[in-house]
Short mmCIF file of C-alpha atoms and ligand atoms in Angstrom, two decimals:
data_model
loop_
_atom_site.label_atom_id
_atom_site.label_comp_id
_atom_site.label_asym_id
_atom_site.label_seq_id
_atom_site.Cartn_x
_atom_site.Cartn_y
_atom_site.Cartn_z
CA MET Q 13 -117.53 -60.08 38.33
CA GLU Q 14 -120.41 -61.28 40.47
CA GLN Q 15 -119.59 -64.99 40.11
CA VAL Q 16 -116.59 -66.86 38.83
CA ASP Q 17 -117.95 -70.38 38.84
CA THR Q 18 -118.35 -72.10 35.50
CA ILE Q 19 -121.84 -72.65 34.11
CA CYS Q 20 -123.13 -74.82 31.30
CA ALA Q 21 -126.41 -75.31 29.43
CA ILE Q 22 -127.80 -76.34 26.08
CA SER Q 23 -128.36 -73.10 24.16
CA THR Q 24 -130.24 -74.48 21.19
CA ALA Q 25 -134.01 -75.09 21.35
CA PRO Q 26 -135.08 -77.97 23.62
CA GLY Q 27 -135.63 -81.35 21.96
CA ARG Q 28 -134.08 -83.23 19.08
CA GLY Q 29 -132.44 -81.33 16.22
CA GLY Q 30 -129.79 -81.56 13.52
CA ILE Q 31 -127.22 -80.20 15.91
CA ALA Q 32 -127.27 -79.00 19.52
CA VAL Q 33 -124.96 -76.40 21.03
CA ALA Q 34 -123.90 -76.48 24.67
CA ARG Q 35 -122.38 -73.33 26.08
CA VAL Q 36 -119.79 -73.45 28.89
CA SER Q 37 -118.79 -70.13 30.48
CA GLY Q 38 -116.64 -69.15 33.46
CA SER Q 39 -113.02 -68.91 34.47
CA LEU Q 40 -112.55 -72.71 34.22
CA ALA Q 41 -114.64 -73.22 31.06
CA ILE Q 42 -111.72 -74.37 28.92
CA GLU Q 43 -110.11 -76.61 31.60
CA ILE Q 44 -113.45 -78.26 32.42
CA THR Q 45 -114.24 -78.92 28.74
CA ASP Q 46 -110.74 -80.40 28.28
CA LYS Q 47 -111.59 -83.02 30.93
CA ILE Q 48 -114.32 -84.47 28.69
CA TRP Q 49 -112.54 -83.72 25.38
CA LYS Q 50 -110.54 -86.12 23.22
CA GLY Q 51 -108.44 -84.24 20.67
CA LYS Q 52 -105.96 -81.40 20.63
CA PRO Q 53 -106.16 -79.76 24.11
CA LEU Q 54 -108.44 -76.73 24.02
CA ALA Q 55 -106.17 -75.05 26.58
CA ASP Q 56 -103.63 -74.60 23.75
CA ALA Q 57 -106.23 -73.23 21.34
CA ALA Q 58 -106.24 -69.58 20.30
CA SER Q 59 -109.36 -67.50 20.99
CA HIS Q 60 -112.13 -67.61 18.38
CA THR Q 61 -111.01 -70.92 16.87
CA ALA Q 62 -113.05 -74.08 16.24
CA HIS Q 63 -111.72 -77.61 16.79
CA LEU Q 64 -112.89 -81.07 15.83
CA GLY Q 65 -112.68 -83.73 18.52
CA LYS Q 66 -114.73 -86.14 20.61
CA ILE Q 67 -116.69 -85.64 23.78
CA THR Q 68 -116.88 -88.36 26.41
CA ALA Q 69 -119.51 -89.57 28.85
CA GLN Q 70 -118.80 -89.79 32.58
CA ASP Q 71 -117.52 -93.38 32.21
CA GLY Q 72 -115.01 -92.25 29.59
CA THR Q 73 -116.80 -93.75 26.56
CA VAL Q 74 -117.07 -91.58 23.47
CA LEU Q 75 -120.44 -89.81 23.28
CA ASP Q 76 -120.14 -88.03 19.96
CA THR Q 77 -117.88 -86.27 17.51
CA ALA Q 78 -118.11 -82.58 18.22
CA VAL Q 79 -116.81 -79.14 17.31
CA ALA Q 80 -115.61 -76.95 20.16
CA THR Q 81 -115.29 -73.20 19.60
CA VAL Q 82 -113.06 -71.47 22.10
CA PHE Q 83 -113.43 -67.83 23.19
CA HIS Q 84 -111.05 -66.18 25.64
CA GLY Q 85 -112.54 -63.60 27.99
CA PRO Q 86 -113.10 -60.69 27.87
CA ASN Q 87 -113.75 -61.06 24.11
CA SER Q 88 -116.73 -63.39 24.38
CA PHE Q 89 -120.48 -62.89 24.71
CA THR Q 90 -120.35 -63.26 28.51
CA GLY Q 91 -116.96 -61.58 28.86
CA GLU Q 92 -115.61 -64.82 30.39
CA ASN Q 93 -113.73 -67.80 28.96
CA THR Q 94 -116.32 -69.68 26.94
CA VAL Q 95 -116.50 -72.92 24.96
CA GLU Q 96 -119.39 -73.68 22.62
CA ILE Q 97 -119.68 -77.40 21.93
CA SER Q 98 -121.68 -78.42 18.84
CA THR Q 99 -122.82 -82.03 18.81
CA HIS Q 100 -125.42 -84.07 16.97
CA GLY Q 101 -128.78 -82.99 18.30
CA SER Q 102 -129.93 -86.16 20.07
CA THR Q 103 -131.63 -85.47 23.40
CA TYR Q 104 -129.61 -88.34 24.90
CA ILE Q 105 -126.29 -86.79 23.82
CA GLN Q 106 -127.41 -83.38 25.15
CA GLN Q 107 -128.34 -84.84 28.52
CA GLN Q 108 -125.16 -86.94 28.84
CA LEU Q 109 -122.99 -84.00 27.78
CA LEU Q 110 -124.44 -81.84 30.56
CA MET Q 111 -123.88 -84.66 33.04
CA SER Q 112 -120.23 -84.98 31.94
CA LEU Q 113 -119.69 -81.23 32.20
CA THR Q 114 -121.22 -81.03 35.68
CA ALA Q 115 -119.17 -84.04 36.83
CA ALA Q 116 -116.08 -82.21 35.51
CA GLY Q 117 -116.85 -79.15 37.66
CA ALA Q 118 -119.38 -76.93 35.87
CA ARG Q 119 -122.88 -76.27 37.15
CA ILE Q 120 -126.11 -75.96 35.19
CA ALA Q 121 -126.84 -72.32 34.34
CA GLU Q 122 -129.87 -70.53 35.68
CA PRO Q 123 -132.35 -68.93 33.23
CA GLY Q 124 -130.72 -66.01 31.44
CA GLU Q 125 -127.46 -66.46 33.33
CA PHE Q 126 -125.20 -66.14 30.26
CA THR Q 127 -126.82 -62.80 29.37
CA ARG Q 128 -126.78 -61.74 33.03
CA ARG Q 129 -123.03 -62.34 33.11
CA ALA Q 130 -122.64 -60.40 29.85
CA PHE Q 131 -124.37 -57.48 31.61
CA LEU Q 132 -122.39 -57.81 34.85
CA ASN Q 133 -119.13 -57.94 32.90
CA GLY Q 134 -120.02 -54.78 30.99
CA ARG Q 135 -120.47 -56.47 27.59
CA LEU Q 136 -124.07 -55.18 27.32
CA ASP Q 137 -126.09 -52.60 29.22
CA LEU Q 138 -129.38 -53.68 30.73
CA ALA Q 139 -131.60 -52.47 27.87
CA GLU Q 140 -129.30 -54.25 25.40
CA ALA Q 141 -129.43 -57.44 27.49
CA GLU Q 142 -133.24 -57.29 27.46
CA ALA Q 143 -133.10 -56.87 23.69
CA VAL Q 144 -131.44 -60.31 23.49
CA ALA Q 145 -134.73 -61.80 24.76
CA ASP Q 146 -136.70 -59.68 22.26
CA ILE Q 147 -134.46 -60.80 19.37
CA ILE Q 148 -135.06 -64.43 20.31
CA ALA Q 149 -138.82 -63.82 20.56
CA SER Q 150 -139.09 -61.70 17.40
CA SER Q 151 -141.45 -63.23 14.87
CA SER Q 152 -141.79 -60.45 12.30
CA LYS Q 153 -139.46 -58.16 10.38
CA ALA Q 154 -140.66 -55.12 12.36
CA ALA Q 155 -140.17 -56.79 15.77
CA HIS Q 156 -136.74 -58.00 14.71
CA ARG Q 157 -135.68 -54.54 13.47
CA LEU Q 158 -136.75 -52.91 16.77
CA ALA Q 159 -134.94 -55.50 18.89
CA MET Q 160 -131.79 -55.21 16.75
CA SER Q 161 -131.75 -51.46 17.11
CA GLN Q 162 -132.10 -51.85 20.89
CA LEU Q 163 -129.40 -54.53 21.00
CA GLN Q 164 -127.01 -52.33 19.06
CA GLY Q 165 -127.43 -49.61 21.65
CA SER Q 166 -129.37 -46.94 19.71
CA PHE Q 167 -132.16 -46.91 22.30
CA SER Q 168 -129.66 -46.79 25.17
CA ASN Q 169 -127.91 -43.85 23.46
CA HIS Q 170 -131.14 -41.83 23.58
CA ILE Q 171 -131.60 -42.64 27.27
CA ASP Q 172 -127.95 -41.85 28.06
CA SER Q 173 -128.11 -38.52 26.25
CA LEU Q 174 -131.26 -37.54 28.20
CA ARG Q 175 -129.58 -38.60 31.42
CA ALA Q 176 -126.47 -36.56 30.53
CA LYS Q 177 -128.68 -33.47 30.02
CA MET Q 178 -130.21 -34.03 33.45
CA VAL Q 179 -126.78 -34.43 35.03
CA ASP Q 180 -125.73 -31.06 33.50
CA LEU Q 181 -128.86 -29.50 34.94
CA ALA Q 182 -128.11 -31.06 38.33
CA ALA Q 183 -124.61 -29.58 38.22
CA LEU Q 184 -126.09 -26.11 37.79
CA LEU Q 185 -128.43 -26.68 40.73
CA GLU Q 186 -125.75 -28.20 42.95
CA LEU Q 187 -123.55 -25.19 42.31
CA GLU Q 188 -126.26 -23.02 43.72
CA LEU Q 189 -126.64 -25.44 46.60
CA ASP Q 190 -122.94 -25.20 47.49
CA PHE Q 191 -123.23 -21.47 47.94
CA SER Q 192 -126.73 -21.41 49.37
CA GLU Q 193 -125.45 -20.13 52.72
CA GLU Q 194 -124.28 -17.02 50.94
CA ASP Q 195 -127.69 -16.51 49.40
CA VAL Q 196 -126.50 -16.23 45.80
CA THR Q 197 -128.49 -17.41 42.81
CA PHE Q 198 -126.10 -18.55 40.09
CA ALA Q 199 -128.23 -20.12 37.46
CA ASP Q 200 -130.94 -18.10 35.85
CA ARG Q 201 -134.13 -19.78 37.06
CA ASN Q 202 -135.84 -19.21 33.73
CA THR Q 203 -133.10 -20.99 31.85
CA LEU Q 204 -133.23 -23.90 34.31
CA ARG Q 205 -136.99 -24.10 33.96
CA ASN Q 206 -136.86 -24.13 30.16
CA LEU Q 207 -134.15 -26.77 30.18
CA SER Q 208 -136.20 -28.97 32.51
CA LYS Q 209 -139.27 -28.58 30.34
CA GLU Q 210 -137.34 -29.44 27.22
CA ILE Q 211 -135.96 -32.61 28.83
CA ARG Q 212 -139.39 -33.61 30.13
CA GLU Q 213 -140.91 -33.20 26.68
CA LYS Q 214 -138.30 -35.58 25.26
CA VAL Q 215 -138.95 -38.10 28.05
CA ASP Q 216 -142.70 -37.87 27.38
CA THR Q 217 -142.22 -38.27 23.63
CA MET Q 218 -140.33 -41.50 24.20
CA ALA Q 219 -142.87 -42.78 26.75
CA SER Q 220 -145.74 -42.05 24.36
CA THR Q 221 -144.37 -44.52 21.79
CA TYR Q 222 -144.95 -47.46 24.14
CA SER Q 223 -148.36 -48.61 22.95
CA ALA Q 224 -147.23 -48.43 19.32
CA GLY Q 225 -143.97 -50.16 20.30
CA MET Q 226 -145.86 -53.04 21.87
CA THR Q 227 -147.97 -53.24 18.74
CA LEU Q 228 -144.86 -53.58 16.58
CA ARG Q 229 -143.29 -56.13 18.91
CA ASP Q 230 -146.29 -58.34 19.64
CA GLY Q 231 -148.34 -57.76 16.51
CA ILE Q 232 -151.01 -55.28 15.48
CA PRO Q 233 -154.37 -56.29 17.00
CA VAL Q 234 -157.06 -55.96 14.34
CA ALA Q 235 -160.70 -56.70 15.26
CA ILE Q 236 -163.19 -57.75 12.62
CA ILE Q 237 -166.69 -56.74 13.66
CA GLY Q 238 -170.14 -56.39 12.15
CA ARG Q 239 -173.61 -57.87 12.19
CA PRO Q 240 -173.91 -61.69 12.09
CA ASN Q 241 -173.54 -63.16 8.59
CA VAL Q 242 -172.02 -60.03 7.10
CA GLY Q 243 -168.92 -62.00 6.00
CA LYS Q 244 -166.46 -61.56 8.91
CA SER Q 245 -165.22 -65.15 9.05
CA ARG Q 246 -164.82 -65.36 5.31
CA LEU Q 247 -162.87 -62.10 5.23
CA LEU Q 248 -160.62 -63.40 8.01
CA ASN Q 249 -159.92 -66.57 6.05
CA THR Q 250 -159.28 -64.49 2.93
CA LEU Q 251 -156.80 -62.25 4.75
CA LEU Q 252 -155.09 -65.26 6.35
CA GLY Q 253 -155.23 -67.47 3.29
CA THR Q 254 -156.50 -70.41 5.41
CA ASP Q 255 -159.80 -71.86 6.61
CA ARG Q 256 -159.45 -71.14 10.29
CA ALA Q 257 -162.84 -69.59 11.08
CA ILE Q 258 -166.12 -71.42 10.48
CA VAL Q 259 -168.05 -69.86 7.62
CA SER Q 260 -171.77 -70.59 7.55
CA ASP Q 261 -175.10 -69.09 6.60
CA ILE Q 262 -176.53 -69.42 10.09
CA PRO Q 263 -176.34 -66.08 11.88
CA GLY Q 264 -174.37 -66.26 15.13
CA THR Q 265 -172.09 -69.16 14.12
CA THR Q 266 -168.92 -67.51 15.36
CA ARG Q 267 -169.86 -67.63 19.01
CA ASP Q 268 -166.43 -67.19 20.43
CA THR Q 269 -163.62 -64.99 19.20
CA VAL Q 270 -161.00 -66.49 16.92
CA GLU Q 271 -157.46 -65.08 16.96
CA GLU Q 272 -155.00 -65.70 14.16
CA THR Q 273 -151.75 -64.05 13.14
CA THR Q 274 -150.33 -63.35 9.72
CA ASP Q 275 -147.54 -61.28 8.23
CA ILE Q 276 -148.33 -58.27 6.08
CA ASP Q 277 -145.34 -56.32 4.70
CA GLY Q 278 -143.12 -57.52 7.57
CA HIS Q 279 -145.64 -56.65 10.27
CA LEU Q 280 -147.25 -59.25 12.48
CA ILE Q 281 -151.01 -58.79 12.35
CA ARG Q 282 -153.16 -60.34 15.07
CA PHE Q 283 -156.64 -60.73 13.63
CA ILE Q 284 -159.53 -61.11 16.03
CA ASP Q 285 -162.68 -62.45 14.41
CA THR Q 286 -165.59 -61.79 16.68
CA ALA Q 287 -169.12 -62.90 17.36
CA GLY Q 288 -171.41 -60.56 15.47
CA ILE Q 289 -172.88 -57.68 17.38
CA ARG Q 290 -176.67 -57.97 17.69
CA HIS Q 291 -179.20 -58.15 20.47
CA THR Q 292 -179.92 -61.77 21.44
CA ASP Q 293 -181.48 -63.93 24.18
CA ASP Q 294 -179.07 -66.81 23.60
CA THR Q 295 -176.75 -66.80 26.65
CA VAL Q 296 -173.80 -68.42 24.87
CA GLU Q 297 -174.05 -65.91 22.06
CA SER Q 298 -174.44 -63.01 24.50
CA LEU Q 299 -171.19 -64.07 26.15
CA GLY Q 300 -169.55 -64.06 22.73
CA ILE Q 301 -170.90 -60.58 22.04
CA GLU Q 302 -169.61 -59.34 25.38
CA ARG Q 303 -166.19 -60.74 24.54
CA THR Q 304 -166.39 -59.05 21.14
CA LEU Q 305 -166.82 -55.66 22.74
CA ASN Q 306 -164.01 -56.44 25.13
CA LYS Q 307 -161.64 -57.43 22.33
CA THR Q 308 -162.63 -54.43 20.28
CA SER Q 309 -161.34 -52.22 23.07
CA ARG Q 310 -157.83 -53.68 22.58
CA ALA Q 311 -157.75 -53.46 18.81
CA ARG Q 312 -155.59 -50.85 17.13
CA VAL Q 313 -157.48 -51.22 13.87
CA ILE Q 314 -161.17 -52.11 13.63
CA LEU Q 315 -162.52 -53.61 10.42
CA TRP Q 316 -166.19 -52.78 10.51
CA LEU Q 317 -168.09 -54.83 7.96
CA ILE Q 318 -171.30 -53.38 6.61
CA GLY Q 319 -173.61 -55.59 4.55
CA PRO Q 320 -175.28 -54.61 1.28
CA GLU Q 321 -178.65 -54.27 2.96
CA GLU Q 322 -177.65 -52.64 6.19
CA ASP Q 323 -179.31 -49.41 7.13
CA ASP Q 324 -178.65 -48.96 10.86
CA ILE Q 325 -175.16 -47.51 10.45
CA GLU Q 326 -175.50 -44.87 13.14
CA GLU Q 327 -176.83 -47.33 15.74
CA MET Q 328 -174.00 -49.74 14.98
CA TYR Q 329 -171.38 -47.00 15.20
CA ALA Q 330 -172.72 -46.02 18.62
CA ASP Q 331 -171.94 -49.57 19.85
CA ILE Q 332 -168.42 -49.46 18.42
CA ALA Q 333 -167.70 -45.97 19.75
CA LYS Q 334 -168.56 -47.11 23.27
CA THR Q 335 -165.78 -49.69 23.36
CA ARG Q 336 -163.12 -48.71 20.84
CA HIS Q 337 -159.63 -47.80 22.04
CA PRO Q 338 -159.12 -44.02 21.75
CA GLU Q 339 -156.06 -44.53 19.54
CA SER Q 340 -157.71 -47.08 17.25
CA SER Q 341 -158.54 -46.52 13.59
CA ILE Q 342 -161.71 -47.75 11.95
CA ILE Q 343 -161.95 -49.02 8.39
CA ALA Q 344 -165.56 -49.34 7.23
CA ILE Q 345 -165.92 -52.13 4.68
CA LEU Q 346 -168.79 -52.48 2.28
CA SER Q 347 -168.92 -56.28 2.42
CA LYS Q 348 -169.94 -58.73 -0.33
CA TRP Q 349 -169.31 -56.09 -3.00
CA ASP Q 350 -169.67 -58.80 -5.67
CA LEU Q 351 -173.37 -59.04 -4.82
CA MET Q 352 -173.87 -55.44 -5.79
CA ASP Q 353 -174.11 -55.08 -9.54
CA SER Q 354 -171.95 -52.38 -10.97
CA SER Q 355 -175.02 -50.25 -11.60
CA CYS Q 356 -175.75 -46.74 -10.45
CA ALA Q 357 -177.98 -48.21 -7.71
CA ALA Q 358 -174.98 -49.93 -6.11
CA SER Q 359 -172.87 -46.81 -6.12
CA ARG Q 360 -175.83 -44.78 -4.84
CA HIS Q 361 -176.17 -47.29 -1.97
CA ALA Q 362 -172.46 -46.94 -1.20
CA ASP Q 363 -172.83 -43.14 -1.23
CA GLU Q 364 -175.78 -43.42 1.14
CA ILE Q 365 -173.70 -45.48 3.63
CA ARG Q 366 -170.78 -43.09 3.25
CA ARG Q 367 -173.08 -40.20 4.14
CA GLN Q 368 -174.07 -41.89 7.41
CA LEU Q 369 -170.50 -42.68 8.46
CA PRO Q 370 -168.91 -40.39 11.04
CA TYR Q 371 -166.40 -37.87 9.71
CA GLY Q 372 -162.95 -39.36 9.00
CA ILE Q 373 -164.06 -42.96 8.38
CA SER Q 374 -163.82 -43.96 4.74
CA LEU Q 375 -165.68 -46.81 3.10
CA MET Q 376 -163.89 -49.56 1.19
CA PRO Q 377 -165.84 -51.97 -1.03
CA VAL Q 378 -164.44 -55.51 -0.57
CA SER Q 379 -165.43 -58.93 -1.85
CA SER Q 380 -164.03 -62.14 -0.36
CA ILE Q 381 -165.20 -63.94 -3.49
CA THR Q 382 -163.77 -61.85 -6.34
CA MET Q 383 -161.00 -60.53 -4.01
CA GLU Q 384 -161.78 -56.99 -5.10
CA GLY Q 385 -160.41 -54.50 -2.57
CA VAL Q 386 -158.53 -57.15 -0.53
CA GLU Q 387 -154.99 -55.95 -1.40
CA THR Q 388 -155.89 -52.30 -0.76
CA LEU Q 389 -157.39 -53.37 2.56
CA ARG Q 390 -154.17 -55.17 3.60
CA LYS Q 391 -152.10 -52.07 2.83
CA THR Q 392 -154.53 -49.75 4.61
CA ILE Q 393 -154.44 -51.89 7.78
CA VAL Q 394 -150.64 -51.59 8.06
CA ASP Q 395 -150.60 -47.89 7.09
CA LEU Q 396 -153.14 -47.01 9.75
CA ALA Q 397 -151.50 -49.08 12.48
CA VAL Q 398 -147.92 -47.95 12.03
CA GLY Q 399 -148.39 -44.63 10.25
CA SER Q 400 -148.23 -42.57 13.43
CA LEU Q 401 -144.92 -43.95 14.71
CA PRO Q 402 -141.85 -41.73 15.06
CA SER Q 403 -139.59 -41.98 12.03
CA ASP Q 404 -136.62 -42.69 14.29
CA GLU Q 405 -137.45 -46.24 15.36
CA SER Q 406 -134.64 -46.40 17.90
CA MET Q 407 -136.70 -44.05 20.10
CA ILE Q 408 -139.58 -46.51 20.33
CA VAL Q 409 -140.21 -48.06 23.75
CA THR Q 410 -141.17 -51.74 23.65
CA ASN Q 411 -140.57 -52.77 27.24
CA ALA Q 412 -142.95 -52.25 30.20
CA ARG Q 413 -140.06 -51.69 32.59
CA HIS Q 414 -138.57 -48.96 30.40
CA HIS Q 415 -141.97 -47.34 30.02
CA ALA Q 416 -142.54 -47.30 33.80
CA ALA Q 417 -139.07 -45.79 34.35
CA LEU Q 418 -139.71 -43.04 31.76
CA LYS Q 419 -143.04 -42.27 33.47
CA ASP Q 420 -141.26 -42.04 36.85
CA ALA Q 421 -138.67 -39.71 35.33
CA SER Q 422 -141.42 -37.57 33.82
CA ASP Q 423 -143.28 -37.35 37.17
CA ALA Q 424 -140.10 -36.34 39.00
CA LEU Q 425 -139.36 -33.70 36.33
CA LYS Q 426 -142.89 -32.35 36.72
CA GLN Q 427 -142.28 -31.96 40.45
CA LEU Q 428 -139.01 -30.21 39.66
CA ILE Q 429 -140.72 -27.76 37.28
CA ASP Q 430 -143.63 -27.14 39.69
CA GLY Q 431 -141.09 -26.71 42.48
CA MET Q 432 -139.34 -23.98 40.50
CA ASP Q 433 -142.67 -22.22 40.05
CA TYR Q 434 -143.34 -22.37 43.79
CA GLY Q 435 -139.80 -21.19 44.59
CA LEU Q 436 -138.69 -24.42 46.26
CA THR Q 437 -135.19 -24.38 47.74
CA PRO Q 438 -132.37 -25.71 45.53
CA ASP Q 439 -131.80 -28.77 47.76
CA LEU Q 440 -135.42 -29.90 47.31
CA LEU Q 441 -135.26 -29.20 43.58
CA ALA Q 442 -132.06 -31.24 43.34
CA GLN Q 443 -133.81 -34.12 45.07
CA HIS Q 444 -136.51 -34.29 42.37
CA LEU Q 445 -133.89 -34.11 39.68
CA ARG Q 446 -131.90 -36.93 41.27
CA GLN Q 447 -135.07 -39.04 41.27
CA ALA Q 448 -135.49 -38.45 37.53
CA ILE Q 449 -131.83 -39.30 36.86
CA THR Q 450 -132.13 -42.51 38.91
CA ALA Q 451 -135.25 -43.56 37.01
CA LEU Q 452 -133.44 -43.27 33.66
CA ALA Q 453 -130.34 -44.96 35.03
CA THR Q 454 -132.38 -48.07 35.90
CA ILE Q 455 -133.25 -48.51 32.20
CA THR Q 456 -129.69 -49.01 31.06
CA GLY Q 457 -128.65 -50.57 34.39
CA HIS Q 458 -126.26 -47.81 35.52
CA ILE Q 459 -128.20 -48.11 38.75
CA THR Q 460 -129.74 -51.48 39.47
CA SER Q 461 -130.54 -53.96 42.21
CA GLN Q 462 -130.36 -57.73 42.57
CA GLU Q 463 -134.15 -57.73 42.60
CA ILE Q 464 -134.45 -56.00 39.22
CA LEU Q 465 -131.83 -58.30 37.71
CA THR Q 466 -133.50 -61.43 39.05
CA THR Q 467 -136.88 -60.32 37.68
CA ILE Q 468 -135.44 -59.54 34.25
CA PHE Q 469 -133.26 -62.59 33.76
CA SER Q 470 -135.66 -65.13 35.24
CA ARG Q 471 -137.87 -64.46 32.19
CA PHE Q 472 -135.14 -65.77 29.90
CA CYS Q 473 -134.79 -69.46 29.10
CA ILE Q 474 -131.94 -71.59 30.40
CA GLY Q 475 -129.05 -71.42 27.95
CA LYS Q 476 -129.64 -67.76 26.96
P1 GDP W 29 -170.00 -63.92 9.67
O1 GDP W 29 -171.15 -64.44 10.42
O2 GDP W 29 -170.01 -62.43 9.62
O3 GDP W 29 -168.67 -64.48 10.12
O4 GDP W 29 -170.22 -64.35 8.14
P2 GDP W 29 -169.55 -65.54 7.30
O5 GDP W 29 -168.16 -65.19 6.94
O6 GDP W 29 -169.79 -66.80 8.03
O7 GDP W 29 -170.39 -65.43 5.96
C1 GDP W 29 -171.78 -65.59 5.91
C2 GDP W 29 -172.21 -65.99 4.50
O8 GDP W 29 -171.87 -64.95 3.58
C3 GDP W 29 -171.50 -67.24 4.01
O9 GDP W 29 -172.39 -68.00 3.23
C4 GDP W 29 -170.39 -66.68 3.13
O10 GDP W 29 -169.98 -67.59 2.12
C5 GDP W 29 -171.05 -65.46 2.54
N1 GDP W 29 -170.05 -64.46 2.16
C6 GDP W 29 -169.04 -63.99 2.93
N2 GDP W 29 -168.34 -63.06 2.28
C7 GDP W 29 -168.86 -62.93 1.06
C8 GDP W 29 -168.57 -62.12 -0.12
O11 GDP W 29 -167.65 -61.31 -0.16
N3 GDP W 29 -169.41 -62.27 -1.19
C9 GDP W 29 -170.46 -63.14 -1.20
N4 GDP W 29 -171.20 -63.20 -2.28
N5 GDP W 29 -170.75 -63.90 -0.12
C10 GDP W 29 -169.99 -63.83 0.99
#
């Protein structure tokens, strides 16, 4: 254990609430709580039991009726003796309770310190500890599912199994190294090479899920673009079911970008309504247009609205193609479909637009007035954004640190493979392999440093 002192903090959200929960953890957690506790002594309580009693202020007066839940280490979240004290959620009670606990010998916890202790005491590996922060931050079904799978260790299992494969490979190399004086080659170089390539492919596959993983965690960025007045703001409001963006007949009304989130089928969608793209002398509007192009480059799905009278499809597509993200999908929308009568002329017009669209982009007629096409559009957005993800979600990388470590491992494995091609000596090959193993070990925390831990846990809130 890194520290044995006893820490305390309010673990529920800051502010007033129905109830508040203070967490006390450390070797003296139970003794310290007993000093401010009126009721059956918690020192006599069995682990995992809850007790009704009273908590007292520093001057001995009763602060509140409370429930204390006792956990004996190592079978607690932190692995230490822990007491969770539930009180009424007044900010005054919370503040006084912390003062009483500190006067009795605890100290206020640092951000993420409970989870840090859980890691240091072997209750969670590092990737699982980071998942605790993701669980707390999750705001959609998809983000929650990913964080849960990481918390339950499925992601760590993939990393550990890759690392185990590398360790086996290292053993083969080291064997050769031990006998290098005698100039014997034990392992068949071809087999080693193929094994290394196979491992690197798996590392790369995991690393390649990062951008999709971030999309699932933080929301799918969807840009709504098109000429001014084509119906972008109204479509945004329709998709959101609110009146967030200003709808007006004056071209260029949406001068800045508007960002709003909504949930579609358990996925968080981050809609970006943009200033229309057109050539203008108005400086404010030009800035908006510049920002539009900028935002478009981050979008995973682009909703490109085309008006009933538009005929410069190719020119418009050239603008979009310049800025779109290479992995983005485009949905072309024939906007204000209600204005087109259901005659042959309307369908001929749609066919004409379809003909001008680049290969692979389909055209969807949508009306924000009759709602025609809106449901299909919602489904298509989600299908396009998450359709290309691996079916095994526990392989998805959602954390920048994990992604960087996988990249490092991949680079080191590349050097290993190249080294084999150039006939590098086994000791140099082993060095590259060790680098790759170390990179993966930092993900789960098998190898770590104070610096990494401080960076990770300082991002948590106090009380977590
Ligand atoms: P933006 O400049 O592209 O954001 O366009 P707006 O959403 O502000 O819409 C411009 C005008 O077109 C407004 O008068 C809207 O009410 C109208 N409009 C938007 N969508 C539709 C639609 O689907 N059908 C019809 N008939 N009018 C629409």
